[in-house]
Coordinates of C-alpha atoms in Angstrom, one line a residue:
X1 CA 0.0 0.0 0.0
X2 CA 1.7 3.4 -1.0
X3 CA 2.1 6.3 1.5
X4 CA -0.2 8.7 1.9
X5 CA 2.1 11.6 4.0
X6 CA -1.1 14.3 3.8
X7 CA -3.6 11.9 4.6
X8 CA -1.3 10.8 7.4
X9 CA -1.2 14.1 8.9
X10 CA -4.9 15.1 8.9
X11 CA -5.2 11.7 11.0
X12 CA -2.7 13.1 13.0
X13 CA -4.0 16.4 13.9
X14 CA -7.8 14.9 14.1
X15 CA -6.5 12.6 16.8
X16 CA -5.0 14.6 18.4
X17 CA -7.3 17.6 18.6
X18 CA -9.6 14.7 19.4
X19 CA -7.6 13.5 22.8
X20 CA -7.6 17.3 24.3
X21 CA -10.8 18.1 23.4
X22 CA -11.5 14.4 25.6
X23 CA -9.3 16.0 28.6
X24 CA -11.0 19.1 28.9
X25 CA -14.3 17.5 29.2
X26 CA -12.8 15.3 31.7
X27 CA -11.0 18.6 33.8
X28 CA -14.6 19.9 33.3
X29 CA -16.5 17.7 34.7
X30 CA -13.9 17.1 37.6
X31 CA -14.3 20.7 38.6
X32 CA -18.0 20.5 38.4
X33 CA -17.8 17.8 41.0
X34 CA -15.2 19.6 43.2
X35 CA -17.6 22.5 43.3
X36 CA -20.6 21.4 44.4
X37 CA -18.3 19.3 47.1
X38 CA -17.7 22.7 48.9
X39 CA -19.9 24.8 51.7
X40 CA -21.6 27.7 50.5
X41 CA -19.6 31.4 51.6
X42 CA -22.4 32.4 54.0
X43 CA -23.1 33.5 57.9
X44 CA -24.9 29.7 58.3
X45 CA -21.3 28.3 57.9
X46 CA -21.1 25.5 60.0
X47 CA -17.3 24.5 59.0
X48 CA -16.2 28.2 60.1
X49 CA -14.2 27.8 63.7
X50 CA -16.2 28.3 66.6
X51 CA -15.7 28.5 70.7
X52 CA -17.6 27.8 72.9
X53 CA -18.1 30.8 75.3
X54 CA -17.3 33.6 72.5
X55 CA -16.4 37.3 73.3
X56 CA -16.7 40.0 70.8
X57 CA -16.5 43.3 71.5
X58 CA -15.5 46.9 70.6
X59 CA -13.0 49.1 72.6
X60 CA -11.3 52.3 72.9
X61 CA -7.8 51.6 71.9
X62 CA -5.1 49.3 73.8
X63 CA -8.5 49.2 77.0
X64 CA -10.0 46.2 77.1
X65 CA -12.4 47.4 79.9
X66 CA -13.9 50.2 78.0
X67 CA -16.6 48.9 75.3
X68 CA -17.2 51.0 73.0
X69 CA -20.9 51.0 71.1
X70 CA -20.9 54.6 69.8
X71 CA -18.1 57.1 68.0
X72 CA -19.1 60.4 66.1
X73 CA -17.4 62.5 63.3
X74 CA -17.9 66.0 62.1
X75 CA -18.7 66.8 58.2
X76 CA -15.7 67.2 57.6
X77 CA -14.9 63.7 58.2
X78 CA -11.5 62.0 59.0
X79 CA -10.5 58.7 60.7
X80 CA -10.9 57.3 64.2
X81 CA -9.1 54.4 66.0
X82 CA -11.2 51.6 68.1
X83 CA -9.8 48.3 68.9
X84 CA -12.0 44.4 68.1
X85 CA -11.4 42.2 71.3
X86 CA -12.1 38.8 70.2
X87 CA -11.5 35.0 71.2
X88 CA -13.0 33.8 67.8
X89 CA -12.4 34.5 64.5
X90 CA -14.8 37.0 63.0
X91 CA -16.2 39.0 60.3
X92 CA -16.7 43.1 60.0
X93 CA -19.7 44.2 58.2
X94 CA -20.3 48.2 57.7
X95 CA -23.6 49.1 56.0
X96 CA -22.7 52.3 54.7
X97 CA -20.5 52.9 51.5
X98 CA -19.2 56.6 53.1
X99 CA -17.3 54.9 55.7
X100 CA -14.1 52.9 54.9
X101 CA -12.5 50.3 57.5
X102 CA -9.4 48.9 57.3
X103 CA -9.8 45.2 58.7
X104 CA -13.0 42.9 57.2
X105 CA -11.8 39.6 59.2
X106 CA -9.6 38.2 61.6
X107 CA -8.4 35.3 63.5
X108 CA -8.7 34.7 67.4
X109 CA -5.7 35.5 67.2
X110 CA -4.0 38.3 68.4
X111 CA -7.0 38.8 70.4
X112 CA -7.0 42.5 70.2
X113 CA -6.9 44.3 66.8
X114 CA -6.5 47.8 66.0
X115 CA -9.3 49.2 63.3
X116 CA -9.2 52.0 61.6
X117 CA -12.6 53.6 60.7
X118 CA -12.5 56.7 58.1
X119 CA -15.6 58.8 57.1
X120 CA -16.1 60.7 53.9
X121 CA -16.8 64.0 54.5
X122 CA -20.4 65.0 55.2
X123 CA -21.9 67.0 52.0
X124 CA -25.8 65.6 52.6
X125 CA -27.0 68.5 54.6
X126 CA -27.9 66.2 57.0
X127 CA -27.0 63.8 60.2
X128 CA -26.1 60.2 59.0
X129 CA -25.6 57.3 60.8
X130 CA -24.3 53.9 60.5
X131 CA -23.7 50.3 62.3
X132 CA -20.3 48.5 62.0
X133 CA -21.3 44.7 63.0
X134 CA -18.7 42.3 64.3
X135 CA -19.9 38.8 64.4
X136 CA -18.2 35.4 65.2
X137 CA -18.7 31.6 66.8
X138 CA -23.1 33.0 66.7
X139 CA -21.9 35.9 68.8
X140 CA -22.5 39.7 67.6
X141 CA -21.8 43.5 68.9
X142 CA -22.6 46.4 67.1
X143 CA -21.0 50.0 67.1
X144 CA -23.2 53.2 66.2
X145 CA -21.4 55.6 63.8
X146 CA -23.0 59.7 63.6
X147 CA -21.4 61.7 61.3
X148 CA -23.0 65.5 61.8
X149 CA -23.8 67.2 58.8
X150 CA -22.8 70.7 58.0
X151 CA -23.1 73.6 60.6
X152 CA -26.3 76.1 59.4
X153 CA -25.8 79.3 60.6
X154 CA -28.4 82.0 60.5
X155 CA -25.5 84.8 60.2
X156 CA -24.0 83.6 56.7
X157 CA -21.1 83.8 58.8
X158 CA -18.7 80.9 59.1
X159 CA -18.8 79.1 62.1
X160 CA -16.4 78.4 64.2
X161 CA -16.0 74.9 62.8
X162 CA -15.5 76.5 59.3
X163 CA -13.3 78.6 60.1
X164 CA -10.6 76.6 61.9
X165 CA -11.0 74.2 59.0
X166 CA -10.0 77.0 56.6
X167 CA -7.1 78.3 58.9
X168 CA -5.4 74.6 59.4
X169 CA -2.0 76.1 59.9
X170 CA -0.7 79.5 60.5
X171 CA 2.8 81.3 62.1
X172 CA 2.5 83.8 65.1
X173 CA 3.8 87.2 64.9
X174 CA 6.1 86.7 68.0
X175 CA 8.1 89.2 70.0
X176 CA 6.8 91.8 68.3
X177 CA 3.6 93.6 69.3
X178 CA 3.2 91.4 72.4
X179 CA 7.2 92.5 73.6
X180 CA 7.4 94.6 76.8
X181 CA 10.3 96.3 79.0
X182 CA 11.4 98.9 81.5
X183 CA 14.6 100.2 79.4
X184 CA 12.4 103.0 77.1
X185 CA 9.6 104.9 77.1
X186 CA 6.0 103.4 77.1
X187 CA 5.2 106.1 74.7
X188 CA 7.9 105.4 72.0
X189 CA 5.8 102.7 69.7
X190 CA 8.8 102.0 68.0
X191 CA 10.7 101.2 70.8
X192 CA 7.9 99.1 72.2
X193 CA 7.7 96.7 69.5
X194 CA 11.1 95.8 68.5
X195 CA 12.6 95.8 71.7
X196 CA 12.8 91.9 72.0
X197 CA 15.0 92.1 68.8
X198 CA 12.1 91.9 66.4
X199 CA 11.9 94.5 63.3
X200 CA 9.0 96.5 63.1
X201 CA 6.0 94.3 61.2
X202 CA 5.4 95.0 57.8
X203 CA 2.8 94.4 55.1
X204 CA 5.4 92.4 53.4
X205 CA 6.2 89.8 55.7
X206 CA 2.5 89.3 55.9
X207 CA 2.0 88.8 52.1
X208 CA 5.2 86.1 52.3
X209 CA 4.0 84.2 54.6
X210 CA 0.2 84.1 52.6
X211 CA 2.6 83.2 49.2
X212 CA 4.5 80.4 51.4
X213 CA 0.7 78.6 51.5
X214 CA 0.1 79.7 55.5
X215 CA -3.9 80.5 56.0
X216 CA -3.7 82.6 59.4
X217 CA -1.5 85.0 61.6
X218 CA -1.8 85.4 65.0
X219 CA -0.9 88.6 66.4
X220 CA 0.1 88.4 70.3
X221 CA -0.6 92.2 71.8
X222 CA 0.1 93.4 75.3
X223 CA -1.3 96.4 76.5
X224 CA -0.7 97.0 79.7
X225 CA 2.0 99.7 78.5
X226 CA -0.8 101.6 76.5
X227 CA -3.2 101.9 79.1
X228 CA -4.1 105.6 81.3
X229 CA -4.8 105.1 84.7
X230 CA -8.9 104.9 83.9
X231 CA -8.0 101.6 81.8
X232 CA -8.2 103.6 78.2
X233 CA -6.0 102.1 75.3
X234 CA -4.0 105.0 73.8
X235 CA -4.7 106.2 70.2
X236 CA -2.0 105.8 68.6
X237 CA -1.5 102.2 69.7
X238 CA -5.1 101.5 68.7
X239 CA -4.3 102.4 65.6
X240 CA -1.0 101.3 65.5
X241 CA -2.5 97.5 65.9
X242 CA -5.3 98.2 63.6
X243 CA -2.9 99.1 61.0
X244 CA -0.8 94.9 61.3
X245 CA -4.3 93.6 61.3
X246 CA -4.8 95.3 58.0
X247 CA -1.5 94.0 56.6
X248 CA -2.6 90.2 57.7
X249 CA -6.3 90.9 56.1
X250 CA -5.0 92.7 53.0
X251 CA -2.6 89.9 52.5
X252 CA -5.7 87.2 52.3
X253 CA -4.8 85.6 56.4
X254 CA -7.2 85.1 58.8
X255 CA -5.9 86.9 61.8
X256 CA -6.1 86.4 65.4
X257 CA -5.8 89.4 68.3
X258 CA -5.3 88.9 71.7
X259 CA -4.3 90.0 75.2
X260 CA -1.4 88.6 75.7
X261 CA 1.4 89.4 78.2
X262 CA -0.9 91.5 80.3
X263 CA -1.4 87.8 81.5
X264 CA 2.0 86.4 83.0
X265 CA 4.0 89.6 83.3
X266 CA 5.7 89.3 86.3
X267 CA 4.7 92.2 88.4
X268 CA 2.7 93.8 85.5
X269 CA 0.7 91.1 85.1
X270 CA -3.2 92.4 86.1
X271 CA -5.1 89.4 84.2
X272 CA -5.4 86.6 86.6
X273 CA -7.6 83.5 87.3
X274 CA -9.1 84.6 90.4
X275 CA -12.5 83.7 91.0
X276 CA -12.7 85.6 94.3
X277 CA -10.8 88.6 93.4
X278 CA -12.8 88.9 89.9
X279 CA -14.8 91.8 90.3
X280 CA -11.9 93.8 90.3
X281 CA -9.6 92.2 87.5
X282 CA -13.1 92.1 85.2
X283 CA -13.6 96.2 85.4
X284 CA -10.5 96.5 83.6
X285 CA -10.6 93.4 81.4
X286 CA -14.1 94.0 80.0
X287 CA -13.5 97.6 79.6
X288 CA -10.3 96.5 77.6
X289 CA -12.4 93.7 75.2
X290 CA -15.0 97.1 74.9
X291 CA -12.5 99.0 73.3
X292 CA -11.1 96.5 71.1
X293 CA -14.2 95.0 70.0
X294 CA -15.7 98.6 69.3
X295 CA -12.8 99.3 66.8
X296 CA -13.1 96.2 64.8
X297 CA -16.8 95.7 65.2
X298 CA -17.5 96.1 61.4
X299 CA -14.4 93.7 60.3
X300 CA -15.4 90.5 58.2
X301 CA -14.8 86.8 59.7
X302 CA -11.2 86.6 59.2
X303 CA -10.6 88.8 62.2
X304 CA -11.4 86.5 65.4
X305 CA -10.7 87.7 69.1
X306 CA -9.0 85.8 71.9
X307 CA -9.8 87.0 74.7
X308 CA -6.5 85.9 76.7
X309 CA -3.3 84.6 76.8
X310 CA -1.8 82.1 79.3
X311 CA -3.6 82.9 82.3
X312 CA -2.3 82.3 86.1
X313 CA -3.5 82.5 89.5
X314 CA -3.0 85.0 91.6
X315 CA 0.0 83.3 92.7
X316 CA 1.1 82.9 89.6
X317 CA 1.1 79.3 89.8
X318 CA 2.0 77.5 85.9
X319 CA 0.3 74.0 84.9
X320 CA -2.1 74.1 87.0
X321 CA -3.6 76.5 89.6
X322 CA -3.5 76.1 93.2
X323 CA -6.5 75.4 93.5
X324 CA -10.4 75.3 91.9
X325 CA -10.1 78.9 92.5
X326 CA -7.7 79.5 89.5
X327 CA -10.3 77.3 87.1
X328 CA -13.2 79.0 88.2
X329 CA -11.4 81.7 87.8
X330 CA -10.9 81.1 83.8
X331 CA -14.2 80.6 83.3
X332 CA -15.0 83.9 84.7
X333 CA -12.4 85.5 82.5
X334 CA -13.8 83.7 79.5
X335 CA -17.7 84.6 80.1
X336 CA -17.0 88.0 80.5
X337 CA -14.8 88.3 77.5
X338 CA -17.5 86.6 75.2
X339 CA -20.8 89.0 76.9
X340 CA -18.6 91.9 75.9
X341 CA -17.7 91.5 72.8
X342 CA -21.3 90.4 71.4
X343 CA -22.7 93.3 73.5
X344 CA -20.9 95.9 71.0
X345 CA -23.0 94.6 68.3
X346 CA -22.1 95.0 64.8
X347 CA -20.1 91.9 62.7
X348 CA -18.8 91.5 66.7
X349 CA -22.4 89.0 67.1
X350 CA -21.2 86.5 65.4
X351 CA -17.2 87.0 65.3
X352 CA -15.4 83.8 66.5
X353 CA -14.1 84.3 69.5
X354 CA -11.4 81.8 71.4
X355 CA -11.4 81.0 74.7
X356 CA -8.0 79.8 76.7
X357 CA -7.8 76.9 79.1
X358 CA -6.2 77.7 82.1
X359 CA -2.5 78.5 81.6
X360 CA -3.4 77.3 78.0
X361 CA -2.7 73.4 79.2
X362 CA -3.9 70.8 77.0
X363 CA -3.8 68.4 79.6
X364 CA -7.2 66.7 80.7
X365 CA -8.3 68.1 83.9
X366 CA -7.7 72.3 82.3
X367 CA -10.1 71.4 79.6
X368 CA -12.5 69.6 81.4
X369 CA -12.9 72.1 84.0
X370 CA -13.7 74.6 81.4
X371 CA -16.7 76.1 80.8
X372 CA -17.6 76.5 77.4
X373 CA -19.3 80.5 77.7
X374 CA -23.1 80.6 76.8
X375 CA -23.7 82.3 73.7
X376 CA -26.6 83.6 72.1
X377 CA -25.0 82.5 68.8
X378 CA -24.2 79.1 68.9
X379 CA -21.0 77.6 66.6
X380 CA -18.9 80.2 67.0
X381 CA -16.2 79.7 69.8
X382 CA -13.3 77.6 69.6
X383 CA -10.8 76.6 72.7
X384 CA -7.2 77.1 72.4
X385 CA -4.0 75.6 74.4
X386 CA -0.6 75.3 73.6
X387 CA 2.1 72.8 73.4
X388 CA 5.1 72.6 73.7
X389 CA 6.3 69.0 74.4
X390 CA 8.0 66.9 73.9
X391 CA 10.5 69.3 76.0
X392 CA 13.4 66.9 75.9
X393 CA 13.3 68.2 71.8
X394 CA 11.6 71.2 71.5
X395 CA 14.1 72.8 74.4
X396 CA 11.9 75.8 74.2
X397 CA 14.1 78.1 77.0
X398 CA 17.0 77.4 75.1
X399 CA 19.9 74.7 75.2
X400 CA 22.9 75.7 77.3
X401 CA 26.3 75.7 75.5
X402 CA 27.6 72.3 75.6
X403 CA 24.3 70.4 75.5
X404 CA 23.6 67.9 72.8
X405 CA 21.5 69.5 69.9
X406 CA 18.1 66.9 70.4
X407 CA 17.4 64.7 66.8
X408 CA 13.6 63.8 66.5
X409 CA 13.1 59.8 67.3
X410 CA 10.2 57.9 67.4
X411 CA 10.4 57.7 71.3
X412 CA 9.5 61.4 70.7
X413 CA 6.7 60.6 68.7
X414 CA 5.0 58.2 71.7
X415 CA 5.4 60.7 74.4
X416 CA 4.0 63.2 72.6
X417 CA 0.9 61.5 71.2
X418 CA -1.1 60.8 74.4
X419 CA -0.8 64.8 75.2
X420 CA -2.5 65.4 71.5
X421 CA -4.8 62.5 71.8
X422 CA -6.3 64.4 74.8
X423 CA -6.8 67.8 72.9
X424 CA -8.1 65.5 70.1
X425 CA -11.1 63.6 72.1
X426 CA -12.2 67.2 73.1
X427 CA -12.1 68.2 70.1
X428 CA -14.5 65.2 68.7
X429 CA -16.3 64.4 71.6
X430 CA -17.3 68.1 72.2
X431 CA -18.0 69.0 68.8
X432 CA -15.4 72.2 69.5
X433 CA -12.8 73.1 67.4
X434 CA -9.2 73.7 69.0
X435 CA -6.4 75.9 67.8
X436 CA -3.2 74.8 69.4
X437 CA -2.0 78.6 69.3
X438 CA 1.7 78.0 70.5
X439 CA 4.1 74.9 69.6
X440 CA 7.5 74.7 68.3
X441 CA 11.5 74.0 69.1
X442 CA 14.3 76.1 69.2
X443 CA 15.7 77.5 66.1
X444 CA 18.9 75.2 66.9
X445 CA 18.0 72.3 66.2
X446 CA 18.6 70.8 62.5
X447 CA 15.9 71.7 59.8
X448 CA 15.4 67.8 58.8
X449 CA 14.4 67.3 62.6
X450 CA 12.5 70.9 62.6
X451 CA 10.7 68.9 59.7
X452 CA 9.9 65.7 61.1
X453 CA 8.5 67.2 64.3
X454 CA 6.4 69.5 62.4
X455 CA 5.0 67.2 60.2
X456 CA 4.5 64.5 62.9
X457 CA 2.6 67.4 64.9
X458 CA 0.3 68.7 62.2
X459 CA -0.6 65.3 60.5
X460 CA -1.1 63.5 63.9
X461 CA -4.0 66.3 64.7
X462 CA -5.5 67.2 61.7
X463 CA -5.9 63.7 60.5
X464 CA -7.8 63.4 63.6
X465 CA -10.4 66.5 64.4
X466 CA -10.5 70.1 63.5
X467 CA -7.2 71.3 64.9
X468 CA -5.9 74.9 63.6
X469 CA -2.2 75.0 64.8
X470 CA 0.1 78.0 65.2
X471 CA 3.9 77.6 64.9
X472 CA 5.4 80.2 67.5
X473 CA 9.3 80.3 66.7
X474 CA 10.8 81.7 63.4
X475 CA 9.6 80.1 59.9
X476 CA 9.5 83.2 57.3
X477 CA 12.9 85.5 58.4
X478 CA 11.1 89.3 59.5
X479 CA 13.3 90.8 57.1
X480 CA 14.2 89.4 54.0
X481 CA 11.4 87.2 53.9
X482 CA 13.0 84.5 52.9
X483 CA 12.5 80.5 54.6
X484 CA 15.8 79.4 56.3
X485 CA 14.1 76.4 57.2
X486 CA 12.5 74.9 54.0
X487 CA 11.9 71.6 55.9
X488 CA 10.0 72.8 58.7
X489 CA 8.0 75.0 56.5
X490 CA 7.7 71.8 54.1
X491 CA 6.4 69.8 57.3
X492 CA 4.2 72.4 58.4
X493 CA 2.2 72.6 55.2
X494 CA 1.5 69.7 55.2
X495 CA -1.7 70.6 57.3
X496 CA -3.3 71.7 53.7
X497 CA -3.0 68.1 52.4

C-alpha cells in the first residue's frame, strides 16, 4: 500500500485535537464535582471555627475594659481608631458605602486588633448614621457611627467649625507687638515693638508668609504699656494695631488678636484666674475687650478675638492652679470676655471668639474644667491651648552651651501623642474646634528634625479633628522674607494636604 504523508497528517492532527478536546471535558467535569463538594460562603457556615463561650467586642484603643458602642465624626470627616477584642475569628460588616474600615476579618488571634474607621466627609445637609457589625462563633456586637452634617448658621457667617478648617496652619507674629520692657519709654511705639530684637512688622512679611501657603496669623498684643490710669487704650497704639491687622487681612490671612502678656508679666501682670478677686480684674478686662471689640466691630470673619493669653492665679502658679479657684477663675475670665464683645454689636455677634484653658494646658483636667461660655449665637467659639512637648526636643528656653542639639526619634513621637490625643477627644467628643496657638522647638535644632516634628505634629492632629495650629518660633525670616528652614516650612504645610 503506497504512503499517503497528507492523509497521514490530517489523521494526525484529528486525533490529536480529538484527545484534548476528551481531557477538557474530563478537567470539566472534575471541577464541576469539586464545586458542588464545597460549603456555601455564608453567615450559616457550620465548618467556620467556633468557641464555645465567644467574646466579641468593641473598645477604645489598647483598653479592654472600655466597650465601646458609639463614636461620632464631624462633616468634615476623617478617621478614628477603636480596637476588636475577640476569642474567635470573626467577620466586619459596615452598611454604609461613606465609611471605609481597614480590617474585614480576623483570627482569634491576636486577640485584640486595632481598626481604623475613616468617614467621607459630610456633604448631605444632614446627620447620618451607621452600624459596624462584628460577628463570630453566633456571637455579635454592634457599634453606632454619627457623622454631623454641615453647621447652618443664620448669620452667613462661618462658624467656628468653618473657620478653623479653613485656617489649618498658621505662624504667630512673636516678639513683636506682644514685647514689653522697663529700658524706654511706654510712649515710643517704636521702641515698644522691637525691643525683643524683632523688626518692626510690615505688610510684606504678611504677604510672604500668605505666598508660602500659610492661611492665618496670630498677632500676640500686650497692652498693659498703653493703658491711662482709667484703663483707656491710647490712640495711637489702637491704631497702630489696627494698621498689622490690616496687613494680615489685605494679605488674604485670617488673623487672630489677643491679650497677651498683660497675663503672665511678672509684676505687671493684672489678668489673673481669680474667681474671688474677679470683680476687680473684670472692670478693667471687660473695659479693655469694649475698646477693642468697638474698633473692629464692622471687620469681616477673618478677624477673630481671643480673649487671653496664658492665664495664672493670683500666685502665679504654671500648669495648673493652686487650686479650683484658678479654674473657676478662667471661666469667669472667659464669660466675660464673650458677653462683651457680642454686646458691642455689629459683625462683633457673630465673630469667632477663642477662649484659653487655664494656663493654655492641654492636659485633661484644664479642659474639662472649662466652661464653654453661653452664647446667644451658637458655633462660634473655639478653645485654644498650647504645646510645647516633647521638652526633651523642643528645648523651648533654650539649650545651654555644651548640651547635645536633640534629633527627632520615634520615642519622641509616643510621648508626645497621648498629650495630642487628649486635645483631640475634646475636640471630637465636644464638637469644639481647638487651635493649638503655641508649639515649636528652638531655632537650633537641624531643619530635617525641625521637619519631622512639624509634620508628625500637624498630621497626627489634623488627621484626627479640626485642629488649627500656630507655629510660635521663626519660619518666614522678619526681614528678608525669605524661609531658612525649608523643611520645617515643608512639614508644616503639610496641614493643607
Amino acid at each position: 500500500m503506497k504512503f499517503n504523508p497528507v492523509f497521514s497528517k490530517k489523521n494526525i492532527l484529528f486525533s490529536t485535537q480529538k484527545i484534548k478536546t476528551m481531557k477538557i471535558l474530563k478537567y470539566m467535569l472534575m471541577a464541576a464535582a469539586l464545586l458542588f463538594t464545597l460549603p456555601a460562603c455564608n453567615d450559616d457556615d457550620d465548618s467556620t471555627p467556633t468557641v464555645d463561650n465567644p467574646t466579641i467586642q468593641f473598645n477604645n484603643v489598647d483598653d479592654t475594659t472600655s466597650i465601646v458602642s458609639e463614636i461620632t465624626f464631624e462633616n468634615r470627616g476623617g478617621y478614628k481608631m477603636v480596637d476588636i477584642h475577640t476569642n474567635t475569628p470573626w467577620q466586619l460588616a459596615c452598611d454604609a458605602d461613606w465609611l471605609t474600615i481597614s480590617n474585614h476579618s480576623g483570627n482569634a488571634t491576636p486577640a485584640t486588633v486595632h481598626i481604623k474607621i475613616t468617614a467621607a466627609e459630610n456633604t448631605t445637609g444632614s446627620t447620618r448614621t451607621a452600624t459596624l457589625t462584628i460577628s463570630g462563633s453566633g456571637k455579635t456586637a454592634s457599634l453606632n457611627v454619627i457623622q454631623a452634617a454641615t453647621a447652618i448658621d443664620q448669620s452667613g457667617w462661618q462658624t467656628a467649625q468653618e473657620a478653623s478648617n479653613s485656617m489649618r496652619i498658621g505662624l504667630n507674629l512673636m516678639n513683636s507687638l506682644d514685647a514689653y520692657g522697663t529700658w524706654f519709654e511706654w510712649s515710643d511705639l517704636d521702641a515698644a515693638q522691637t525691643c525683643w530684637g524683632e523688626p518692626l512688622a510690615d505688610a510684606e512679611w504678611f504677604k510672604a508668609v500668605k505666598e508660602y501657603g500659610f492661611n492665618c496669623v496670630r498677632v500676640p498684643i500686650t497692652w498693659f504699656m498703653h493703658l491711662d490710669e482709667e484703663g483707656n487704650v491710647s490712640q495711637a497704639w489702637m491704631d497702630r494695631v489696627e494698621e498689622v491687622v490690616n496687613y494680615a487681612l489685605n494679605a488674604g490671612l485670617y488673623c487672630i488678636i489677643n491679650v497677651h502678656h498683660d497675663t503672665n508679666a511678672g509684676e505687671y501682670t493684672w489678668v489673673k484666674a481669680d474667681h474671688e478677686g474677679f470683680e476687680t480684674v473684670n472692670a478693667k478686662f471687660s473695659l479693655l475687650w469694649k475698646q477693642i471689640a468697638e474698633r473692629f466691630k464692622d471687620y469681616g470673619e477673618k478677624l477673630l478675638f481671643e480673649g487671653y493669653n496664658e492665664v495664672l492665679d493670683e500666685s502665679g502658679t504654671w500648669e495648673l492652679p493652686k487650686s479650683d479657684n484658678g479654674y473657676l477663675g478662667i471661666n469667669d475670665l472667659a464669660q466675660s470676655f464673650v458677653n462683651t464683645v457680642r454686646a458691642t454689636g455689629g459683625n462683633n455677634l457673630y465673630r469667632n471668639l477663642i477662649v484659653c484653658t487655664y494656663c493654655a494646658n492641654g492636659g485633661q483636667t484644664p479642659l474639662d474644667k472649662l466652661v464653654i461660655p453661653t452664647d446667644e449665637y451658637s458655633n462660634h467659639i473655639l478653645v485654644e491651648v498650647h504645646n510645647y512637648s516633647p521638652g526633651r526636643f523642643t528645648q523651648i528656653l533654650g539649650i545651654e552651651e555644651g548640651q547635645e542639639i536633640p534629633v527627632w526619634t520615634e520615642d519622641d513621637e509616643k510621648s508626645l501623642s497621648p498629650e495630642l490625643d487628649i486635645v483631640i477627644n475634646y475636640a471630637n467628643n465636644n464638637n469644639i474646634p481647638v487651635v493649638i496657638g503655641e508649639f515649636g522647638a528652638i531655632e537650633k535644632i537641624a531643619d530635617e528634625d525641625l521637619g519631622k516634628y512639624a509634620e508628625y505634629m500637624v498630621r497626627y492632629c489634623r488627621d484626627r479633628a479640626n485642629i488649627t495650629l500656630i507655629y510660635w518660633p521663626h519660619v518666614v525670616d522678619r526681614k528678608d522674607y525669605s524661609a531658612p528652614w525649608p523643611l520645617l516650612m515643608q512639614g508644616l504645610l503639610k496641614a493643607n494636604d
